[in-house]
mmCIF file of C-alpha atoms in Angstrom:
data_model
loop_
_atom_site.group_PDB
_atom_site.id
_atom_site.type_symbol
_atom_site.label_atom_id
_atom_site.label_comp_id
_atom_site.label_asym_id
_atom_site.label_seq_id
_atom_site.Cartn_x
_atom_site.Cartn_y
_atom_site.Cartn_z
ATOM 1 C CA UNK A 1 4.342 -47.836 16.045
ATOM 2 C CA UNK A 2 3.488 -50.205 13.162
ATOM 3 C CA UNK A 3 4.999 -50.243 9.810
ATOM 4 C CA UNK A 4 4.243 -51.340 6.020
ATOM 5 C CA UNK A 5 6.601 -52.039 3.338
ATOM 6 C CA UNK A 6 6.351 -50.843 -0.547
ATOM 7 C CA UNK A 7 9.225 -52.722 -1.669
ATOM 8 C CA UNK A 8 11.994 -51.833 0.227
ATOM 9 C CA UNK A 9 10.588 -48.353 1.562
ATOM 10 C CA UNK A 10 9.527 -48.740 5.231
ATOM 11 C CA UNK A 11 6.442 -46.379 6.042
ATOM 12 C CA UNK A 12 5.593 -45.093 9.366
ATOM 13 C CA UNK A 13 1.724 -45.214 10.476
ATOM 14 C CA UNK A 14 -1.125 -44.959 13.006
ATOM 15 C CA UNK A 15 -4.686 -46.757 13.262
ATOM 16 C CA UNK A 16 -7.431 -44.632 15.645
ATOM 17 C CA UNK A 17 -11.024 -45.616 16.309
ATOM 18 C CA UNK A 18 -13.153 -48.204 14.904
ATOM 19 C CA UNK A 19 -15.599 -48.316 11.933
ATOM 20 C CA UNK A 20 -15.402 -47.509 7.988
ATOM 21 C CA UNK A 21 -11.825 -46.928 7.465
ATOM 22 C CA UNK A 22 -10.636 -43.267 6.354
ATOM 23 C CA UNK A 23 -6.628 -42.605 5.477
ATOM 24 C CA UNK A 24 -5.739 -39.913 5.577
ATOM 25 C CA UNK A 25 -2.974 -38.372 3.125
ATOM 26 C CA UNK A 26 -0.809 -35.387 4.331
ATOM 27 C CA UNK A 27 1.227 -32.352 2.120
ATOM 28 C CA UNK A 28 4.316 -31.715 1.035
ATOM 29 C CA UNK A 29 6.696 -31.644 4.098
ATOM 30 C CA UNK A 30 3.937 -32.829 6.979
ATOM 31 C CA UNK A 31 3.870 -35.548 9.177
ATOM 32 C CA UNK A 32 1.315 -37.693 10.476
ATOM 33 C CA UNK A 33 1.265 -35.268 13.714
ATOM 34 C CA UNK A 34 -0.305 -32.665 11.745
ATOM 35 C CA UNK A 35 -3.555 -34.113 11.565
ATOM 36 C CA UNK A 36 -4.469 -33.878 14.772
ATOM 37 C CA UNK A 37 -7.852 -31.634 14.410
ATOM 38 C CA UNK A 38 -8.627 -34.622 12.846
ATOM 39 C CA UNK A 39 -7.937 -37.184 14.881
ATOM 40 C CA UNK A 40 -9.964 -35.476 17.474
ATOM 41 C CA UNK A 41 -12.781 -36.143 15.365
ATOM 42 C CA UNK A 42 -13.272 -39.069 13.508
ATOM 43 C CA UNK A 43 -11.887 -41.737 15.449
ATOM 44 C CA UNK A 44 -15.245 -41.865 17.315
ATOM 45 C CA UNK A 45 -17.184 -42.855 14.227
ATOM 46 C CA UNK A 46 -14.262 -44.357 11.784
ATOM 47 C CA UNK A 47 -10.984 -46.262 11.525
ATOM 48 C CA UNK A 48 -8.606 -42.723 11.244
ATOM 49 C CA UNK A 49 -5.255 -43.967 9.598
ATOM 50 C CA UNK A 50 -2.684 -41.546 9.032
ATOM 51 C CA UNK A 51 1.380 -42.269 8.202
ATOM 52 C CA UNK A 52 4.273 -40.125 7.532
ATOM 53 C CA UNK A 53 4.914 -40.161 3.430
ATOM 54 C CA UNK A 54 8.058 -41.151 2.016
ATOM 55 C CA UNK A 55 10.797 -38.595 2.614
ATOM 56 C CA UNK A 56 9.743 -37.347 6.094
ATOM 57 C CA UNK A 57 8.852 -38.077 9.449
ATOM 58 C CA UNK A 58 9.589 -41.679 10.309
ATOM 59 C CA UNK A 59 9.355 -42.834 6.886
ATOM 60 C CA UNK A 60 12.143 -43.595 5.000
ATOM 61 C CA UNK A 61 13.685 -41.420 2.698
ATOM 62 C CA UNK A 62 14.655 -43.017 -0.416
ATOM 63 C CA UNK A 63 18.017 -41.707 -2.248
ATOM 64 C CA UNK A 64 16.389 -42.197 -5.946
ATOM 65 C CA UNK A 65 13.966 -39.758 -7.145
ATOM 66 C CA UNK A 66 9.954 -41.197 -6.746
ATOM 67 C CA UNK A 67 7.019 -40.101 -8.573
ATOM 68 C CA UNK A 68 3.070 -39.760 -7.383
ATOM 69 C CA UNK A 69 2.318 -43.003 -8.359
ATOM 70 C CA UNK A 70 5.481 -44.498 -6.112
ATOM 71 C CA UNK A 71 3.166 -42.573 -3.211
ATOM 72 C CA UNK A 72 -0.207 -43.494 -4.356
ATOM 73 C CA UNK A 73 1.715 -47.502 -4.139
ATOM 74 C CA UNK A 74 2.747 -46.431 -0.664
ATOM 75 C CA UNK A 75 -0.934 -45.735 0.222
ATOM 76 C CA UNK A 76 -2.155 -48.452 -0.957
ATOM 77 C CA UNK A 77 0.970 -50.595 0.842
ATOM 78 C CA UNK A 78 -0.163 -48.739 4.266
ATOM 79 C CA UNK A 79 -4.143 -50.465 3.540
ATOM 80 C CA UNK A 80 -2.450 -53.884 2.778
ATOM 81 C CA UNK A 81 -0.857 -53.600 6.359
ATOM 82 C CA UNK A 82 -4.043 -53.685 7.848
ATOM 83 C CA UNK A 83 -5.643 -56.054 5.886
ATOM 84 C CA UNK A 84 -8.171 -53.168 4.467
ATOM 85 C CA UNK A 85 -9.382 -53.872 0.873
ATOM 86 C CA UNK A 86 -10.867 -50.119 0.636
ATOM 87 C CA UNK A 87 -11.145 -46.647 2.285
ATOM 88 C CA UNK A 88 -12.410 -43.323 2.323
ATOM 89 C CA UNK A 89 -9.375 -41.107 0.541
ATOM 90 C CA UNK A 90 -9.087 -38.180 2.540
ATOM 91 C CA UNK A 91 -5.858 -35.694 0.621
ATOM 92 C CA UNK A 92 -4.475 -32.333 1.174
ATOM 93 C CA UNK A 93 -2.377 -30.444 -1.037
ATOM 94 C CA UNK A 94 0.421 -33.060 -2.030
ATOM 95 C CA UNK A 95 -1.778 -35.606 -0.420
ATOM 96 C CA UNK A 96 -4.594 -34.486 -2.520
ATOM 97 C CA UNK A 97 -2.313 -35.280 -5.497
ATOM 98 C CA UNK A 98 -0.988 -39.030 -3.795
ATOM 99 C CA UNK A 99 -4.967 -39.549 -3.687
ATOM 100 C CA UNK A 100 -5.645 -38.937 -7.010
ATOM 101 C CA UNK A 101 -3.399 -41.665 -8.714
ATOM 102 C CA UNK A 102 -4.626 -43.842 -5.663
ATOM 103 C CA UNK A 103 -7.979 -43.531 -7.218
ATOM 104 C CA UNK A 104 -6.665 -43.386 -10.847
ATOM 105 C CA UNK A 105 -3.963 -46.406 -10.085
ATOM 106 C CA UNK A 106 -5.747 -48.338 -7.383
ATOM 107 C CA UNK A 107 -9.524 -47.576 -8.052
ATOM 108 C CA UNK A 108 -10.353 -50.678 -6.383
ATOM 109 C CA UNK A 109 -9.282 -49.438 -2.945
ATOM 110 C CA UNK A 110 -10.858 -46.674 -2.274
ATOM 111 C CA UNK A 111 -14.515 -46.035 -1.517
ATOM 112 C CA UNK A 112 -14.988 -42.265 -1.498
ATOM 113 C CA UNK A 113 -12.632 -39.180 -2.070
ATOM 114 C CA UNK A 114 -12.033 -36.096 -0.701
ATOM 115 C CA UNK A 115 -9.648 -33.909 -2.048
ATOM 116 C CA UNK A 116 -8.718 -30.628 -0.101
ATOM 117 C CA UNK A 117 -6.943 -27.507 -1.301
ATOM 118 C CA UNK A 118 -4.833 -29.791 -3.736
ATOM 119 C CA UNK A 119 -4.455 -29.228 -8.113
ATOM 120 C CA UNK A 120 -4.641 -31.512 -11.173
ATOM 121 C CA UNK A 121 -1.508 -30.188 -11.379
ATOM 122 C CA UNK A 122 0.973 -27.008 -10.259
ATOM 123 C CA UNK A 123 1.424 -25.670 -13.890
ATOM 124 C CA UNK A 124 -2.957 -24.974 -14.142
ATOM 125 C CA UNK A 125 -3.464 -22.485 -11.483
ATOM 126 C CA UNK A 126 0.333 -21.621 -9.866
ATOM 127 C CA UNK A 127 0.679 -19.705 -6.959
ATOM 128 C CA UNK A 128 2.233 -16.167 -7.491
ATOM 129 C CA UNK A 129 6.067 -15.985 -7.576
ATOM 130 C CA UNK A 130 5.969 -14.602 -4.227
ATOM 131 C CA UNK A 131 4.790 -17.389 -2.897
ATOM 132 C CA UNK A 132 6.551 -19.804 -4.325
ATOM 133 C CA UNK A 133 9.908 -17.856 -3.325
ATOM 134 C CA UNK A 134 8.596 -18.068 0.161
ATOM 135 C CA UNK A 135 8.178 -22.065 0.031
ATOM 136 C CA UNK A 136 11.422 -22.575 -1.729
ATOM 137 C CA UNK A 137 13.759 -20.322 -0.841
ATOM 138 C CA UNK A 138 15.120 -21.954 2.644
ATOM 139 C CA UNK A 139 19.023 -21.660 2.649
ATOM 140 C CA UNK A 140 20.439 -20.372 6.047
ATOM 141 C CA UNK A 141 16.851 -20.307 7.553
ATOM 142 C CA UNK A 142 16.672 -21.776 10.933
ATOM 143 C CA UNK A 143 13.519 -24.415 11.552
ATOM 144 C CA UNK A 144 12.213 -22.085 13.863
ATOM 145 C CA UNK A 145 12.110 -18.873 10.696
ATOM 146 C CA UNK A 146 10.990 -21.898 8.257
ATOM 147 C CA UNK A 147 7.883 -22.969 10.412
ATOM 148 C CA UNK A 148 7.023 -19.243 11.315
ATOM 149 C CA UNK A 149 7.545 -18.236 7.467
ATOM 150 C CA UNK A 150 5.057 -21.208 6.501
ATOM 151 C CA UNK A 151 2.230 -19.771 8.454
ATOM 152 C CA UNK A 152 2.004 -17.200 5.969
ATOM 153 C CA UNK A 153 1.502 -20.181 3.356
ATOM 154 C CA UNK A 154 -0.958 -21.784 5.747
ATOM 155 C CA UNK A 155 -3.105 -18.917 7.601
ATOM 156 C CA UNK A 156 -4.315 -15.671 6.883
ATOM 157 C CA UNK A 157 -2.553 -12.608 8.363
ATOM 158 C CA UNK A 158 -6.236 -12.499 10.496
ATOM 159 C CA UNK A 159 -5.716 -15.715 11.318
ATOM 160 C CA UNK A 160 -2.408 -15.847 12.428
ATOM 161 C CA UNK A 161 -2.932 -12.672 14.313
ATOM 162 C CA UNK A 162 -6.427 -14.200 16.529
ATOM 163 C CA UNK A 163 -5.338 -17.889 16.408
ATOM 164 C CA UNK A 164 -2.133 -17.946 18.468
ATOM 165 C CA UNK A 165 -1.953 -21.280 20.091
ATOM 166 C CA UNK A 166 -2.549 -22.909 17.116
ATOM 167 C CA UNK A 167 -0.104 -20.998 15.634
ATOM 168 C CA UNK A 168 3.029 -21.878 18.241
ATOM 169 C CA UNK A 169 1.616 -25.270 17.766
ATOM 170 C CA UNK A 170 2.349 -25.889 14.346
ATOM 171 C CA UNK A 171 5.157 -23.583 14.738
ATOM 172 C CA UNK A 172 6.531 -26.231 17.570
ATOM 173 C CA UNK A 173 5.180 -29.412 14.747
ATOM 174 C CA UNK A 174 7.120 -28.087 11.835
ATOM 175 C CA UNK A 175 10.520 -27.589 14.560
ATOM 176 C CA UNK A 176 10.134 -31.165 15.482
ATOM 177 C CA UNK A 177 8.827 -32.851 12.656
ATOM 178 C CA UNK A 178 11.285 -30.642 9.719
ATOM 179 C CA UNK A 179 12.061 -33.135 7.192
ATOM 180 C CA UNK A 180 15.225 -33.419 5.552
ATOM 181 C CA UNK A 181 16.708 -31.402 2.531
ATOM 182 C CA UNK A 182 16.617 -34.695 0.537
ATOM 183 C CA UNK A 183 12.881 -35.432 1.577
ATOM 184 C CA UNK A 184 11.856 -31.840 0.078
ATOM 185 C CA UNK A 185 13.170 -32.045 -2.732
ATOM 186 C CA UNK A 186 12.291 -35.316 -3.919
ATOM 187 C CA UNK A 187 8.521 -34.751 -2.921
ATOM 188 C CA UNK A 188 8.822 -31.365 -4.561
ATOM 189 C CA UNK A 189 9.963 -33.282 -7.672
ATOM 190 C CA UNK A 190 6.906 -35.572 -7.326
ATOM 191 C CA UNK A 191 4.977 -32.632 -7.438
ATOM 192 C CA UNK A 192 6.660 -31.160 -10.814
ATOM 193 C CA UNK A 193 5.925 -34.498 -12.403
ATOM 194 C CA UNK A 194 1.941 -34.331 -11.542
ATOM 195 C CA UNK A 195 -0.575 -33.640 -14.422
ATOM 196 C CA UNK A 196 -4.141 -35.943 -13.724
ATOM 197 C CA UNK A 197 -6.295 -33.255 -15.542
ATOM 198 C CA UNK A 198 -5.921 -34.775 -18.603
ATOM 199 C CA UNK A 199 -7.587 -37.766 -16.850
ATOM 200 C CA UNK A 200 -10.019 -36.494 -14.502
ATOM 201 C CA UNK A 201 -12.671 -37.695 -16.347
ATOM 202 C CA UNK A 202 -11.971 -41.370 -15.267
ATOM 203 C CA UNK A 203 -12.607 -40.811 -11.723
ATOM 204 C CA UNK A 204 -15.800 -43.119 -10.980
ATOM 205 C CA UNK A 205 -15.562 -42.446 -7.243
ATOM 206 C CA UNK A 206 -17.844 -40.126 -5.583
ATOM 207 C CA UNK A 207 -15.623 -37.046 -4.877
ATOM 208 C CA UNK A 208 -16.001 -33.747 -2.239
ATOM 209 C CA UNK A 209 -13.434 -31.163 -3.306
ATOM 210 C CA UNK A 210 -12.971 -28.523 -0.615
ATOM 211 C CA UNK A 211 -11.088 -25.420 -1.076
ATOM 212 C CA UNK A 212 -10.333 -22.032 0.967
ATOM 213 C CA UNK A 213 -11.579 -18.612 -0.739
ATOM 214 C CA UNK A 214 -7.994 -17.212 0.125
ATOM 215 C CA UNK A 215 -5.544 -19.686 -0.423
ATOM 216 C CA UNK A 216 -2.229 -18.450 -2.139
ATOM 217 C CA UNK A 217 -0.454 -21.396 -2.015
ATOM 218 C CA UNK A 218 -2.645 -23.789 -3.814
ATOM 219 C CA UNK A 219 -5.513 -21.527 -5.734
ATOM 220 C CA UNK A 220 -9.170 -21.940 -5.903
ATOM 221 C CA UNK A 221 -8.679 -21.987 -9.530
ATOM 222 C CA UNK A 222 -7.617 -25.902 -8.719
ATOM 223 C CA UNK A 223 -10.383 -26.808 -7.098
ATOM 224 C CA UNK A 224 -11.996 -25.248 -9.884
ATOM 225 C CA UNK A 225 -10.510 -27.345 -12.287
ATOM 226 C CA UNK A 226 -10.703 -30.601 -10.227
ATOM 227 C CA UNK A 227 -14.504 -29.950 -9.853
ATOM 228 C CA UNK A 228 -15.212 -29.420 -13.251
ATOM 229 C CA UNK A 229 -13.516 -32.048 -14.644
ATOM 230 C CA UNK A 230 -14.237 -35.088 -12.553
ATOM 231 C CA UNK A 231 -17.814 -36.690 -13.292
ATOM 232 C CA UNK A 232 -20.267 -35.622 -10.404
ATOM 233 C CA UNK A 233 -17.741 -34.021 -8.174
ATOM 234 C CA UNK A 234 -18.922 -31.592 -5.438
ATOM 235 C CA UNK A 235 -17.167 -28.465 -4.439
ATOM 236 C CA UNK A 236 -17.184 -26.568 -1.402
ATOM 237 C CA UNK A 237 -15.729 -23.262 -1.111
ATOM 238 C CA UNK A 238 -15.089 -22.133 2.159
ATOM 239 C CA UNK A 239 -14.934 -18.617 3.300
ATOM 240 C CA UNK A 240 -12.340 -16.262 4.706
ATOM 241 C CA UNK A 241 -9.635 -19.074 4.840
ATOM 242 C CA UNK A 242 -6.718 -20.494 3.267
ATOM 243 C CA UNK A 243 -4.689 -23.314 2.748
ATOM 244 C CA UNK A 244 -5.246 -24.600 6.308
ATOM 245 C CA UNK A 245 -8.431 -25.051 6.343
ATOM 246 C CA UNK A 246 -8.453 -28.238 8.127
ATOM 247 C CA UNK A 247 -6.543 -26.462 10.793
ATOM 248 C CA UNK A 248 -7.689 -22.893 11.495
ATOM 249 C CA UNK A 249 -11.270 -24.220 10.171
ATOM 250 C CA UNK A 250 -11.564 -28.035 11.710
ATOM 251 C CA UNK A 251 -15.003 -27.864 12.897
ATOM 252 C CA UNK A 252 -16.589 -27.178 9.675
ATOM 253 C CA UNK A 253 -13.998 -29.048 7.629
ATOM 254 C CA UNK A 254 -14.643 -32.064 9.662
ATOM 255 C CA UNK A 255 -18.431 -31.743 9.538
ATOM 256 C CA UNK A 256 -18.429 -31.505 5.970
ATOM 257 C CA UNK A 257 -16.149 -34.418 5.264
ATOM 258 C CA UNK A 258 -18.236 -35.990 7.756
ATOM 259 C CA UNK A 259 -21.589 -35.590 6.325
ATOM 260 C CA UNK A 260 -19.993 -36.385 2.484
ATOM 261 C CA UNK A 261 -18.859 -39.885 3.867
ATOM 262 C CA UNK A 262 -21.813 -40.684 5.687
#
């Protein structure tokens, strides 16, 4: 499995397919595994690159506190790698976040952006306390009650009712793939320190922003925002989903993202 360097932070990644190159930026906690509706997909028309961020997976996880533009750097380290001078930007939720200081930081390297069920920042349009109780409150919780209590972050209670398999799998992905305490929190403190909507209107790339009608975790209200503020961005809400979209929804995620890259 190859590996790029931002300084002395050693990043873990993949390369898929052939053609205009797309990387692909996970959320807080995920690894590169968690793509795979994904990687099902675009690989047959694009180069698909996905890596673990810093703090889980097979990254490294750095002892120092890091901020979002440390991870929009590591991005931009994983293109360098492979010799790519620009991509398609393709974030979710944290990884929406990395994606905008790649484009605000590094506008040079990316070609278009798509930025799914992710904020300008958490303080806009938070997530109940509920929710964020559920995320955060993890002491004594075994991986297996951690994973399962995420679905409820990720899914609908329809969806996690008619979409079993998927469910056990990511169930089985966040047992495997659980990063560390340390890992968390530091990406959770990249998170605190993220505020671009002062800013979004010096995005110059073409931008899709895609969001899920019932998403508790990260609200419409963001995409909203994101949307509104960024010169010429397009929004697309989709229906009777959540933060998972790209999951429970693939198809029509993936055709959408599809048809915005060209």
């Amino acid at each position: 499995m190859p590996h790029a360097h931002n300084g002395k932070v050693e990043l873990s990644y993949e390369v898929h397919g052939s053609g205009d190159p797309i990387l692909f930026i996970m959320g807080l906690g995920g690894t590169k595994e968690q793509w795979f509706p994904q990687l099902a997909h675009f690989p047959g028309s694009h180069t698909a690159i996905v890596y673990d961020n810093r703090g889980v997976g097979d990254s490294d996880v750095p002892g120092e506190a890091w901020t979002m533009a440390d991870m929009a750097a590591d991005a931009a380290a994983i293109l360098d790698a492979e010799g790519i001078e620009s991509a398609h930007v393709v974030g979710v939720s944290m990884g929406g976040m990395i994606a905008q200081h790649v484009a605000l930081n590094h506008p040079e390297r990316v070609r278009k952006l798509v930025l799914c069920a992710t904020t300008p920042g958490t303080h806009h349009a938070p997530p109940s306390a509920e929710v964020l109780t559920l995320m955060t409150q993890v002491k004594g919780k075994s991986r297996e009650q951690i994973a399962r209590d995420n679905l409820r972050l990720l899914f609908t209670d329809e969806t996690i009712a008619a979409e079993t398999s998927l469910m056990e799998k990511m169930v089985d992905l966040g047992i495997r793939f659980a990063p560390s305490a340390r890992g968390f929190r530091n990406q959770m403190g990249a998170i605190m320190g993220h505020d671009t909507k002062p800013r979004l209107g010096e995005f110059t790339h073409e931008t899709l922003v895609i969001t899920g009608d019932r998403d508790v975790l990260v609200p419409p209200r963001n995409s909203d925002i994101l949307a509104g503020g960024i010169p010429g961005a397009r929004l697309e809400v989709l229906g009777d989903t959540a933060h998972g979209f790209l999951l429970d929804r693939a198809e029509e995620a993936n055709a959408l993202i599809a048809e915005f890259l060209g």
